[in-house]
Every structure is written in C-alpha cells, then in structure tokens.
Amino acid sequence: MSASQAESQMMQILIGGACLVIIVAGMRAMAHVLNIVFLAWLLAYAILPLPNWMMRHRVPEALAVLGTLLIVIFGGIALAVVMSYSIVGLGQRLPTYETNLTDTYSALVNYLAARDIDLAQVRPLEWLTPSRVIGYARMILGQIGNLLGNTLLLVLLVAILLFEFLEEDKRLLESRAEKRPIISIFQAASSDVQAYVAVTSTTGAVQALTNIILYLALGIDFALTWGILFFFMNFIPIIGGFIAIVPPVALGFLESGVMTAVAVLVLFTINNLLWDNVLKPRFMVKVLDIPFLLIILSIIFWSWVLGSVGTILAVPLTMVVRNLYYRDITGPSKEG
C-alpha cells in the first residue's frame, strides 16, 4: 500500500468519525422529538404482520389497513385510560402512602437510636426520607402523564408509518429483481426488527399475564397497570424486569407490610427467572443472533443518546446499524 493510499484511508476514517460525532450530537439534541418518531416506528413494525395476515386471507387492503388502525386507536385509548386512571388513583393515595412511609421511617430511626447507632453515619437514610421518596414518585407520575399527552401524536405517526411500510413492501416485491443494495438492507432490517418484536411481545405478554394474576392474588393495587408496565419494560433487555418490580413491591410494603413485599419479590423472581434466563435468551440467540455483550453496549449507548426511551429502542436500532455495517463489509455478494 502506497503512502498516498494510506493517507487517503486515514482521511476517510477521520471524516467518517467526525460525521458520526455530528450525527450523535444532533440525535442527543433532538432526542425529545426522535423518541416519539422511533417509538412509532417500532410500534408500526410490531403491528405490520396484522394487515399482511388479513390481506393473505383475501381481506381488501383498505379494510385491512382500516381494521389495523382501529385496533391501534382503540388499543391506545384503552391504554391511556388505564394508565390515566392509575395515575389519578396513585396521586390520591400518595398522602396515605406518605403516612405509612413516615411511620416506617420513624420506627427504623428509633430502632437504630435504641442501639446507639449514629444516624449521621447511615447515609442511605438521607435518601430514604419520606419527603424525598414521595417527591420522586410525584416526578415519575408527572413524566408518565407527559408521555400520555403525546399518545395522539404517537398513534398518528404509527398510522402514517403503517401505510408507508405496506407501500414499501409492494415496492420491494416489484423491484426485487434489481437487487439494489438498499433493498437488501431494508429487508434484513425489517425481518430482524419484526422477529425481535414478535419474540419480545409474546414472552412479555405471557409474563405480564402471570404477574397480573400474582398481584391480584396478593392484593396489590393497580395490578393491571403493573402488568402493562412489565410488558413495556420487557422491551428493555436485562434491567427491564428489575424496573417493573419496584412499584408492586413498594405498594405491597406500604399497604400490607414486609411479608407481602417479600412474597411479591420472591414469586416474581421465580416466575421471571425461567423466562429471562432460560427460555427467552434461547429464542433471542436463535432467531436474532444477538450477542449478550452487544445488548449491554447498545443499552448504554442508546440510553446516553436518547435518554430513558433509548433503553427500549436500543436493540431495534442496533439491528439496523448492524445490518448497515454487515452490508458495508460483506458487499453485494451477501445479498439475497
């Protein structure tokens, strides 16, 4: 390799790195907008098999699309109603929870003081004061409320993207013989994302249903809400389940005491260990071929770029980037 060629390659690497930095910085700056668009993109991919299934069973395309959109709209409305009801209910019960938490905190302080333990040295107690905990709870409820305020825009974007995906499928079929690189990339990315959504949705729905039954049996308030929360948190690999278990365990503790909280935690762990550590990883590796390290790195990167929503979008977005990378290093010979 000549010196000029080496210099040219180095310049390409530097320019490519600079472009990547600019793109990532722009995505971070526009995260509040991109989050809604990317979520709509993921939801559209999730429901895309439904109109395709209808059309395969001789349902006219217009009716198939209309039926799918109605399902999306009514599903979104139902979800918004359930979550809004839960937010209002939790907001009304926060004073009761604060009272229970204050009593528990006071009992803990008295217990430590009776054993001559210097409270100033127990730093975690500074973060567990009732006012702080309830303040965090109010902040989280407010963020969820803001997210629900974007539900209409999200549903509208899903409808538009659904039309686009159906039309794109037609164009891909019509131009398949051309073997254009962008077509193979789109097909590979679509297949991977749909497979990921299918596996995650199926396993998440089964786990969520089991958890709802568990919460109802233990008398946890808003059991349906926590089941729905788990379903969506299931799209966050590795840490999603830990996030979803916090509210029901906390409510079990505040409403019925330590034993109920421990029961919720133990039964939840037993139920989900089988899926998260035995069954689901096998499906993921077999269907999607996602290395564990890649999942961890994608969560870290996309949560840094897009915020908390990036944890949900991490795997699908990484699939798209991976397909672009594989296409770049393998060339046209790998198409098809």
mmCIF file of C-alpha atoms in Angstrom:
data_model
loop_
_atom_site.group_PDB
_atom_site.id
_atom_site.type_symbol
_atom_site.label_atom_id
_atom_site.label_comp_id
_atom_site.label_asym_id
_atom_site.label_seq_id
_atom_site.Cartn_x
_atom_site.Cartn_y
_atom_site.Cartn_z
ATOM 1 C CA MET A 1 0.000 0.000 0.000
ATOM 2 C CA SER A 2 1.443 3.323 -1.020
ATOM 3 C CA ALA A 3 1.744 6.293 1.291
ATOM 4 C CA SER A 4 -0.918 8.202 -0.643
ATOM 5 C CA GLN A 5 -3.385 5.320 -0.307
ATOM 6 C CA ALA A 6 -2.743 5.012 3.422
ATOM 7 C CA GLU A 7 -3.213 8.754 3.829
ATOM 8 C CA SER A 8 -6.458 8.592 1.854
ATOM 9 C CA GLN A 9 -7.816 5.787 4.042
ATOM 10 C CA MET A 10 -6.847 7.642 7.203
ATOM 11 C CA MET A 11 -8.610 10.754 5.918
ATOM 12 C CA GLN A 12 -11.750 8.716 5.193
ATOM 13 C CA ILE A 13 -11.672 7.316 8.732
ATOM 14 C CA LEU A 14 -11.282 10.787 10.241
ATOM 15 C CA ILE A 15 -14.083 12.234 8.112
ATOM 16 C CA GLY A 16 -16.329 9.291 8.938
ATOM 17 C CA GLY A 17 -15.611 9.681 12.654
ATOM 18 C CA ALA A 18 -16.349 13.406 12.511
ATOM 19 C CA CYS A 19 -19.638 12.754 10.724
ATOM 20 C CA LEU A 20 -20.561 10.144 13.337
ATOM 21 C CA VAL A 21 -19.898 12.587 16.171
ATOM 22 C CA ILE A 22 -22.047 15.248 14.486
ATOM 23 C CA ILE A 23 -24.894 12.775 13.906
ATOM 24 C CA VAL A 24 -24.845 11.509 17.504
ATOM 25 C CA ALA A 25 -24.714 15.062 18.882
ATOM 26 C CA GLY A 26 -27.670 16.018 16.705
ATOM 27 C CA MET A 27 -29.637 12.992 17.888
ATOM 28 C CA ARG A 28 -28.972 13.902 21.520
ATOM 29 C CA ALA A 29 -30.138 17.466 20.908
ATOM 30 C CA MET A 30 -33.351 16.261 19.203
ATOM 31 C CA ALA A 31 -33.991 13.295 21.500
ATOM 32 C CA HIS A 32 -37.400 14.599 22.642
ATOM 33 C CA VAL A 33 -38.610 14.535 19.025
ATOM 34 C CA LEU A 34 -36.779 11.420 17.872
ATOM 35 C CA ASN A 35 -38.122 9.382 20.790
ATOM 36 C CA ILE A 36 -41.707 9.740 19.570
ATOM 37 C CA VAL A 37 -40.725 9.004 15.973
ATOM 38 C CA PHE A 38 -38.680 5.934 16.892
ATOM 39 C CA LEU A 39 -41.398 4.604 19.208
ATOM 40 C CA ALA A 40 -43.939 4.996 16.412
ATOM 41 C CA TRP A 41 -41.534 3.200 14.063
ATOM 42 C CA LEU A 42 -41.218 0.290 16.500
ATOM 43 C CA LEU A 43 -44.980 0.053 17.084
ATOM 44 C CA ALA A 44 -45.651 0.160 13.350
ATOM 45 C CA TYR A 45 -43.282 -2.751 12.830
ATOM 46 C CA ALA A 46 -44.994 -4.584 15.690
ATOM 47 C CA ILE A 47 -48.439 -4.447 14.074
ATOM 48 C CA LEU A 48 -47.321 -4.747 10.442
ATOM 49 C CA PRO A 49 -47.938 -8.541 10.345
ATOM 50 C CA LEU A 50 -51.631 -7.963 11.153
ATOM 51 C CA PRO A 51 -52.668 -6.215 7.898
ATOM 52 C CA ASN A 52 -50.395 -8.569 5.963
ATOM 53 C CA TRP A 53 -52.187 -11.529 7.541
ATOM 54 C CA MET A 54 -55.569 -10.014 6.709
ATOM 55 C CA MET A 55 -54.587 -9.435 3.092
ATOM 56 C CA ARG A 56 -53.315 -13.003 2.778
ATOM 57 C CA HIS A 57 -56.806 -14.100 3.809
ATOM 58 C CA ARG A 58 -58.365 -12.096 0.974
ATOM 59 C CA VAL A 59 -59.316 -9.065 3.019
ATOM 60 C CA PRO A 60 -59.085 -5.960 0.811
ATOM 61 C CA GLU A 61 -56.081 -3.814 1.545
ATOM 62 C CA ALA A 62 -58.150 -0.782 2.514
ATOM 63 C CA LEU A 63 -60.191 -2.799 5.024
ATOM 64 C CA ALA A 64 -57.076 -4.494 6.386
ATOM 65 C CA VAL A 65 -55.368 -1.166 6.974
ATOM 66 C CA LEU A 66 -58.531 0.376 8.421
ATOM 67 C CA GLY A 67 -59.046 -2.564 10.774
ATOM 68 C CA THR A 68 -55.452 -2.387 11.947
ATOM 69 C CA LEU A 69 -55.673 1.353 12.521
ATOM 70 C CA LEU A 70 -58.878 0.927 14.518
ATOM 71 C CA ILE A 71 -57.173 -1.677 16.676
ATOM 72 C CA VAL A 72 -54.250 0.692 17.229
ATOM 73 C CA ILE A 73 -56.509 3.637 18.034
ATOM 74 C CA PHE A 74 -58.793 1.776 20.432
ATOM 75 C CA GLY A 75 -55.825 -0.012 21.964
ATOM 76 C CA GLY A 76 -54.069 3.301 22.504
ATOM 77 C CA ILE A 77 -57.209 4.836 24.003
ATOM 78 C CA ALA A 78 -57.692 1.853 26.320
ATOM 79 C CA LEU A 79 -54.067 2.010 27.413
ATOM 80 C CA ALA A 80 -54.288 5.760 28.028
ATOM 81 C CA VAL A 81 -57.483 5.309 30.068
ATOM 82 C CA VAL A 82 -55.998 2.549 32.216
ATOM 83 C CA MET A 83 -52.771 4.438 32.842
ATOM 84 C CA SER A 84 -54.589 7.736 33.487
ATOM 85 C CA TYR A 85 -56.888 6.030 35.984
ATOM 86 C CA SER A 86 -53.887 4.530 37.739
ATOM 87 C CA ILE A 87 -52.022 7.843 37.830
ATOM 88 C CA VAL A 88 -55.037 9.592 39.344
ATOM 89 C CA GLY A 89 -55.530 6.766 41.845
ATOM 90 C CA LEU A 90 -51.893 6.759 42.858
ATOM 91 C CA GLY A 91 -51.939 10.531 43.176
ATOM 92 C CA GLN A 92 -54.929 10.325 45.520
ATOM 93 C CA ARG A 93 -53.273 7.645 47.645
ATOM 94 C CA LEU A 94 -49.881 9.303 47.895
ATOM 95 C CA PRO A 95 -50.792 11.021 51.208
ATOM 96 C CA THR A 96 -51.699 7.620 52.690
ATOM 97 C CA TYR A 97 -48.513 6.075 51.378
ATOM 98 C CA GLU A 98 -46.541 9.026 52.744
ATOM 99 C CA THR A 99 -48.064 8.499 56.187
ATOM 100 C CA ASN A 100 -47.223 4.793 56.153
ATOM 101 C CA LEU A 101 -43.722 5.528 54.927
ATOM 102 C CA THR A 102 -43.233 8.172 57.628
ATOM 103 C CA ASP A 103 -44.286 5.697 60.327
ATOM 104 C CA THR A 104 -41.915 3.068 58.941
ATOM 105 C CA TYR A 105 -39.075 5.568 58.713
ATOM 106 C CA SER A 106 -39.669 6.746 62.282
ATOM 107 C CA ALA A 107 -39.683 3.155 63.531
ATOM 108 C CA LEU A 108 -36.384 2.495 61.755
ATOM 109 C CA VAL A 109 -34.808 5.639 63.198
ATOM 110 C CA ASN A 110 -35.949 4.713 66.717
ATOM 111 C CA TYR A 111 -34.647 1.168 66.245
ATOM 112 C CA LEU A 112 -31.202 2.432 65.270
ATOM 113 C CA ALA A 113 -31.141 5.072 68.011
ATOM 114 C CA ALA A 114 -32.014 2.455 70.657
ATOM 115 C CA ARG A 115 -28.868 0.562 69.657
ATOM 116 C CA ASP A 116 -26.653 3.652 69.849
ATOM 117 C CA ILE A 117 -26.125 3.805 66.091
ATOM 118 C CA ASP A 118 -25.137 7.255 64.886
ATOM 119 C CA LEU A 119 -27.763 8.202 62.302
ATOM 120 C CA ALA A 120 -25.378 10.667 60.667
ATOM 121 C CA GLN A 121 -23.219 7.739 59.598
ATOM 122 C CA VAL A 122 -26.107 5.906 57.950
ATOM 123 C CA ARG A 123 -26.029 7.930 54.749
ATOM 124 C CA PRO A 124 -28.618 5.862 52.808
ATOM 125 C CA LEU A 125 -31.249 7.147 55.237
ATOM 126 C CA GLU A 126 -30.695 10.629 53.837
ATOM 127 C CA TRP A 127 -32.101 9.406 50.516
ATOM 128 C CA LEU A 128 -34.918 7.370 52.082
ATOM 129 C CA THR A 129 -36.721 10.172 53.844
ATOM 130 C CA PRO A 130 -40.471 10.146 53.137
ATOM 131 C CA SER A 131 -40.412 13.578 51.527
ATOM 132 C CA ARG A 132 -37.694 12.547 49.070
ATOM 133 C CA VAL A 133 -39.328 9.240 48.155
ATOM 134 C CA ILE A 134 -42.757 10.790 47.634
ATOM 135 C CA GLY A 135 -41.141 13.602 45.660
ATOM 136 C CA TYR A 136 -39.549 11.075 43.321
ATOM 137 C CA ALA A 137 -42.896 9.309 42.969
ATOM 138 C CA ARG A 138 -44.653 12.552 42.030
ATOM 139 C CA MET A 139 -41.929 13.330 39.479
ATOM 140 C CA ILE A 140 -42.282 9.902 37.852
ATOM 141 C CA LEU A 141 -46.071 10.196 37.697
ATOM 142 C CA GLY A 142 -45.695 13.599 36.072
ATOM 143 C CA GLN A 143 -43.341 12.201 33.433
ATOM 144 C CA ILE A 144 -45.778 9.390 32.654
ATOM 145 C CA GLY A 145 -48.543 11.945 32.319
ATOM 146 C CA ASN A 146 -46.465 13.931 29.832
ATOM 147 C CA LEU A 147 -45.868 10.771 27.834
ATOM 148 C CA LEU A 148 -49.594 10.055 27.702
ATOM 149 C CA GLY A 149 -50.086 13.581 26.384
ATOM 150 C CA ASN A 150 -48.186 12.503 23.265
ATOM 151 C CA THR A 151 -50.358 9.423 22.720
ATOM 152 C CA LEU A 152 -52.423 11.048 19.957
ATOM 153 C CA LEU A 153 -49.307 12.103 18.053
ATOM 154 C CA LEU A 154 -47.830 8.634 18.533
ATOM 155 C CA VAL A 155 -50.922 6.906 17.136
ATOM 156 C CA LEU A 156 -50.996 9.309 14.175
ATOM 157 C CA LEU A 157 -47.353 8.580 13.366
ATOM 158 C CA VAL A 158 -47.994 4.833 13.649
ATOM 159 C CA ALA A 159 -50.826 5.119 11.131
ATOM 160 C CA ILE A 160 -48.660 7.056 8.672
ATOM 161 C CA LEU A 161 -45.723 4.667 9.040
ATOM 162 C CA LEU A 162 -48.007 1.671 8.614
ATOM 163 C CA PHE A 163 -49.159 2.982 5.240
ATOM 164 C CA GLU A 164 -45.558 3.640 4.266
ATOM 165 C CA PHE A 165 -44.391 0.163 5.268
ATOM 166 C CA LEU A 166 -47.166 -1.517 3.303
ATOM 167 C CA GLU A 167 -46.332 0.537 0.235
ATOM 168 C CA GLU A 168 -42.637 -0.151 0.725
ATOM 169 C CA ASP A 169 -43.344 -3.893 0.816
ATOM 170 C CA LYS A 170 -45.003 -3.570 -2.567
ATOM 171 C CA ARG A 171 -42.078 -1.626 -3.993
ATOM 172 C CA LEU A 172 -39.645 -4.187 -2.643
ATOM 173 C CA LEU A 173 -41.529 -7.018 -4.296
ATOM 174 C CA GLU A 174 -41.768 -5.154 -7.588
ATOM 175 C CA SER A 175 -38.062 -4.267 -7.667
ATOM 176 C CA ARG A 176 -36.656 -7.444 -6.109
ATOM 177 C CA ALA A 177 -35.077 -8.447 -9.402
ATOM 178 C CA GLU A 178 -32.985 -5.291 -9.391
ATOM 179 C CA LYS A 179 -31.053 -6.444 -6.310
ATOM 180 C CA ARG A 180 -30.338 -2.900 -5.196
ATOM 181 C CA PRO A 181 -28.214 -2.754 -2.010
ATOM 182 C CA ILE A 182 -30.687 -0.555 -0.139
ATOM 183 C CA ILE A 183 -33.398 -3.156 -0.756
ATOM 184 C CA SER A 184 -31.417 -5.963 0.830
ATOM 185 C CA ILE A 185 -30.587 -3.736 3.800
ATOM 186 C CA PHE A 186 -34.238 -2.785 4.283
ATOM 187 C CA GLN A 187 -35.388 -6.395 4.029
ATOM 188 C CA ALA A 188 -32.800 -7.625 6.531
ATOM 189 C CA ALA A 189 -33.563 -4.834 8.998
ATOM 190 C CA SER A 190 -37.323 -5.359 8.671
ATOM 191 C CA SER A 191 -37.003 -9.093 9.237
ATOM 192 C CA ASP A 192 -34.792 -8.672 12.309
ATOM 193 C CA VAL A 193 -36.941 -5.983 13.919
ATOM 194 C CA GLN A 194 -40.172 -7.907 13.332
ATOM 195 C CA ALA A 195 -38.622 -11.072 14.761
ATOM 196 C CA TYR A 196 -37.415 -9.171 17.823
ATOM 197 C CA VAL A 197 -40.810 -7.570 18.381
ATOM 198 C CA ALA A 198 -42.564 -10.926 17.940
ATOM 199 C CA VAL A 199 -40.360 -12.746 20.452
ATOM 200 C CA THR A 200 -40.380 -9.915 22.986
ATOM 201 C CA SER A 201 -44.132 -9.292 22.695
ATOM 202 C CA THR A 202 -45.049 -12.964 23.025
ATOM 203 C CA THR A 203 -42.850 -13.684 26.020
ATOM 204 C CA GLY A 204 -43.720 -10.341 27.600
ATOM 205 C CA ALA A 205 -47.467 -10.926 27.265
ATOM 206 C CA VAL A 206 -47.243 -14.345 28.930
ATOM 207 C CA GLN A 207 -45.090 -12.991 31.748
ATOM 208 C CA ALA A 208 -47.301 -9.924 32.203
ATOM 209 C CA LEU A 209 -50.455 -12.057 32.446
ATOM 210 C CA THR A 210 -48.818 -14.304 35.030
ATOM 211 C CA ASN A 211 -47.657 -11.294 37.019
ATOM 212 C CA ILE A 212 -51.140 -9.745 36.979
ATOM 213 C CA ILE A 213 -52.586 -12.961 38.428
ATOM 214 C CA LEU A 214 -49.824 -12.936 41.034
ATOM 215 C CA TYR A 215 -50.505 -9.318 42.021
ATOM 216 C CA LEU A 216 -54.251 -9.917 42.263
ATOM 217 C CA ALA A 217 -53.711 -12.963 44.459
ATOM 218 C CA LEU A 218 -51.521 -10.928 46.821
ATOM 219 C CA GLY A 219 -53.920 -7.969 46.886
ATOM 220 C CA ILE A 220 -51.637 -5.435 45.189
ATOM 221 C CA ASP A 221 -53.473 -2.328 43.993
ATOM 222 C CA PHE A 222 -53.486 -1.474 40.270
ATOM 223 C CA ALA A 223 -52.425 -4.998 39.288
ATOM 224 C CA LEU A 224 -53.404 -4.442 35.648
ATOM 225 C CA THR A 225 -51.261 -1.321 35.483
ATOM 226 C CA TRP A 226 -48.187 -3.116 36.799
ATOM 227 C CA GLY A 227 -48.766 -5.922 34.322
ATOM 228 C CA ILE A 228 -48.890 -3.407 31.465
ATOM 229 C CA LEU A 229 -45.787 -1.717 32.846
ATOM 230 C CA PHE A 230 -43.957 -5.041 32.843
ATOM 231 C CA PHE A 231 -44.983 -5.704 29.239
ATOM 232 C CA PHE A 232 -43.363 -2.464 28.087
ATOM 233 C CA MET A 233 -40.371 -2.793 30.410
ATOM 234 C CA ASN A 234 -39.833 -6.222 28.866
ATOM 235 C CA PHE A 235 -38.549 -4.377 25.797
ATOM 236 C CA ILE A 236 -35.638 -3.152 27.933
ATOM 237 C CA PRO A 237 -33.208 -6.082 27.997
ATOM 238 C CA ILE A 238 -31.555 -7.159 31.246
ATOM 239 C CA ILE A 239 -32.809 -4.336 33.511
ATOM 240 C CA GLY A 240 -36.448 -4.003 32.437
ATOM 241 C CA GLY A 241 -37.755 -6.619 34.846
ATOM 242 C CA PHE A 242 -35.984 -5.018 37.801
ATOM 243 C CA ILE A 243 -37.597 -1.675 36.991
ATOM 244 C CA ALA A 244 -41.058 -3.214 36.634
ATOM 245 C CA ILE A 245 -40.961 -4.991 40.007
ATOM 246 C CA VAL A 246 -40.224 -1.862 42.058
ATOM 247 C CA PRO A 247 -43.790 -0.376 42.149
ATOM 248 C CA PRO A 248 -45.659 -3.584 43.163
ATOM 249 C CA VAL A 249 -43.045 -4.422 45.808
ATOM 250 C CA ALA A 250 -43.230 -0.875 47.182
ATOM 251 C CA LEU A 251 -47.040 -0.925 47.264
ATOM 252 C CA GLY A 252 -47.034 -4.346 48.900
ATOM 253 C CA PHE A 253 -44.743 -3.000 51.605
ATOM 254 C CA LEU A 254 -46.722 0.211 52.160
ATOM 255 C CA GLU A 255 -50.120 -1.493 52.142
ATOM 256 C CA SER A 256 -49.534 -4.838 53.858
ATOM 257 C CA GLY A 257 -46.050 -4.898 55.307
ATOM 258 C CA VAL A 258 -42.741 -6.604 54.746
ATOM 259 C CA MET A 259 -44.079 -10.131 54.251
ATOM 260 C CA THR A 260 -46.270 -9.132 51.312
ATOM 261 C CA ALA A 261 -43.404 -7.236 49.703
ATOM 262 C CA VAL A 262 -41.110 -10.247 50.120
ATOM 263 C CA ALA A 263 -43.791 -12.567 48.713
ATOM 264 C CA VAL A 264 -44.214 -10.357 45.639
ATOM 265 C CA LEU A 265 -40.466 -10.198 45.093
ATOM 266 C CA VAL A 266 -39.880 -13.944 45.530
ATOM 267 C CA LEU A 267 -42.788 -15.088 43.349
ATOM 268 C CA PHE A 268 -41.972 -12.515 40.687
ATOM 269 C CA THR A 269 -38.358 -13.678 40.629
ATOM 270 C CA ILE A 270 -39.304 -17.353 40.347
ATOM 271 C CA ASN A 271 -41.792 -16.633 37.565
ATOM 272 C CA ASN A 272 -39.440 -14.491 35.516
ATOM 273 C CA LEU A 273 -36.149 -16.297 36.058
ATOM 274 C CA LEU A 274 -37.407 -19.138 33.890
ATOM 275 C CA TRP A 275 -38.221 -16.766 31.027
ATOM 276 C CA ASP A 276 -35.419 -14.240 31.327
ATOM 277 C CA ASN A 277 -32.561 -16.669 31.919
ATOM 278 C CA VAL A 278 -33.660 -19.934 30.288
ATOM 279 C CA LEU A 279 -36.283 -19.576 27.554
ATOM 280 C CA LYS A 280 -36.102 -16.026 26.223
ATOM 281 C CA PRO A 281 -32.306 -15.921 25.674
ATOM 282 C CA ARG A 282 -32.552 -19.091 23.584
ATOM 283 C CA PHE A 283 -35.191 -17.501 21.370
ATOM 284 C CA MET A 284 -33.173 -14.305 21.061
ATOM 285 C CA VAL A 285 -29.925 -16.018 20.109
ATOM 286 C CA LYS A 286 -31.606 -18.477 17.756
ATOM 287 C CA VAL A 287 -33.874 -16.040 15.953
ATOM 288 C CA LEU A 288 -31.902 -12.796 16.127
ATOM 289 C CA ASP A 289 -28.322 -13.872 16.868
ATOM 290 C CA ILE A 290 -27.757 -11.012 19.325
ATOM 291 C CA PRO A 291 -24.611 -11.386 21.464
ATOM 292 C CA PHE A 292 -25.079 -10.593 25.142
ATOM 293 C CA LEU A 293 -22.270 -8.031 25.085
ATOM 294 C CA LEU A 294 -23.886 -6.234 22.145
ATOM 295 C CA ILE A 295 -27.141 -5.946 24.106
ATOM 296 C CA ILE A 296 -25.370 -4.390 27.095
ATOM 297 C CA LEU A 297 -23.396 -1.941 24.966
ATOM 298 C CA SER A 298 -26.464 -0.963 22.945
ATOM 299 C CA ILE A 299 -28.431 -0.165 26.110
ATOM 300 C CA ILE A 300 -25.611 2.013 27.430
ATOM 301 C CA PHE A 301 -25.114 3.870 24.156
ATOM 302 C CA TRP A 302 -28.734 4.492 23.154
ATOM 303 C CA SER A 303 -29.808 5.457 26.673
ATOM 304 C CA TRP A 304 -26.998 8.031 26.619
ATOM 305 C CA VAL A 305 -28.110 9.353 23.225
ATOM 306 C CA LEU A 306 -31.914 9.241 23.594
ATOM 307 C CA GLY A 307 -32.451 9.106 27.348
ATOM 308 C CA SER A 308 -34.634 6.540 29.111
ATOM 309 C CA VAL A 309 -36.617 5.773 25.933
ATOM 310 C CA GLY A 310 -33.342 4.707 24.361
ATOM 311 C CA THR A 311 -33.312 1.610 26.564
ATOM 312 C CA ILE A 312 -36.476 0.395 24.821
ATOM 313 C CA LEU A 313 -35.202 1.297 21.366
ATOM 314 C CA ALA A 314 -31.662 0.003 21.936
ATOM 315 C CA VAL A 315 -31.979 -3.448 20.378
ATOM 316 C CA PRO A 316 -34.070 -2.474 17.298
ATOM 317 C CA LEU A 317 -31.835 0.491 16.470
ATOM 318 C CA THR A 318 -28.735 -1.642 16.928
ATOM 319 C CA MET A 319 -30.176 -4.180 14.482
ATOM 320 C CA VAL A 320 -30.493 -1.508 11.819
ATOM 321 C CA VAL A 321 -26.938 -0.275 12.425
ATOM 322 C CA ARG A 322 -25.665 -3.853 12.399
ATOM 323 C CA ASN A 323 -27.297 -4.553 9.041
ATOM 324 C CA LEU A 324 -25.721 -1.412 7.587
ATOM 325 C CA TYR A 325 -22.343 -2.490 8.939
ATOM 326 C CA TYR A 326 -22.627 -6.053 7.637
ATOM 327 C CA ARG A 327 -23.712 -4.752 4.243
ATOM 328 C CA ASP A 328 -20.702 -2.463 4.165
ATOM 329 C CA ILE A 329 -18.108 -5.167 4.972
ATOM 330 C CA THR A 330 -19.640 -8.079 3.035
ATOM 331 C CA GLY A 331 -20.589 -6.258 -0.159
ATOM 332 C CA PRO A 332 -23.201 -7.222 -2.726
ATOM 333 C CA SER A 333 -22.203 -10.878 -2.760
ATOM 334 C CA LYS A 334 -24.051 -11.441 0.506
ATOM 335 C CA GLU A 335 -27.361 -10.181 -0.722
ATOM 336 C CA GLY A 336 -30.349 -12.374 -1.165
#
